[in-house]
Amino acid sequence: MTLRRMLAGFFALLLFALPACSKAPYTGRDRLLLLSEGAELSMGAQSFRQLMKKNRQKISRDPAINEHVKRVGRRIARASGKNYKWDFVVIKDDKTPNAFVLPGGKVFVYTGILPITLNEHGLATVLGHEVAHAIARHGGERVSQTLLVNAGLAAVQIGMAKEGSRTSRQVTAALGAGVTVGILLPFSRLHESEADRLGLIFMAKAGYDPRRAVDFWRRMAAKAGKSGKGRPPEFLSTHPAGTTRINQIRRWMPEALKYYKP
């Protein structure tokens, strides 16, 4: 088998699988999901137990902060319409302005993001985004993409066995870089954008003003600018650039406002 044919076969495998399987909620985007939802939830529950054990000493016990996060989180979760076993855990880390979610609705919020959220609308922006990741099953889709890519790379390595280990490693490394920049990173940015769009809908359905999301992301961009840490070009990043994100949110705002009942 020639190198050209192997590369063509590898990318044909990726392009064949990527548009398959199911539709994302609200956006109707084609998703690649090789895992059942049950398997995905099991993985999320296992990761949740491990993280809770690892961060036992860092979990915030502040009743006011926990009540604030859980109240907003539960409203967003109800608005999503998904009956997961939702959890909203606050991690005491004032230097980390971040939040993340595990499959099945296990949301972690670092205290470092709370000064940027400022109020319930800002917090609803963050939690709406994380709930949206869970609802859209982005975790399961990332695992599926990784499984597919690894299978393709393994097939190339096997097909190039006669070419010598050095050549095989070089080609596999080049393919891996191409897949990362050409497929995995764009999909990561797509997931972030989709979570922004669905998050606007969920916060609106929960009674929070989606227009306030723009204010939050402006504050986040200002915070990133003050940190002095440069970010990579957008095509090498897992997240959309700040201006891209805000422009997209403005474009999706009419859709979100249809669900907003103040």
mmCIF file of C-alpha atoms in Angstrom, residues 29 38 58 70 77 153 163 188 203 216 255:
data_model
loop_
_atom_site.group_PDB
_atom_site.id
_atom_site.type_symbol
_atom_site.label_atom_id
_atom_site.label_comp_id
_atom_site.label_asym_id
_atom_site.label_seq_id
_atom_site.Cartn_x
_atom_site.Cartn_y
_atom_site.Cartn_z
ATOM 1 C CA ARG A 29 -25.723 19.482 14.255
ATOM 2 C CA GLY A 38 -25.115 4.885 29.752
ATOM 3 C CA LYS A 58 -10.306 22.222 48.364
ATOM 4 C CA LYS A 70 -26.496 25.625 43.647
ATOM 5 C CA ALA A 77 -30.614 22.378 35.072
ATOM 6 C CA LEU A 153 -3.256 6.267 13.315
ATOM 7 C CA GLU A 163 8.801 1.315 5.682
ATOM 8 C CA SER A 188 -13.283 21.721 20.370
ATOM 9 C CA MET A 203 -30.338 30.765 31.031
ATOM 10 C CA PHE A 216 -19.672 38.538 31.359
ATOM 11 C CA GLU A 255 -33.051 33.111 19.287
#
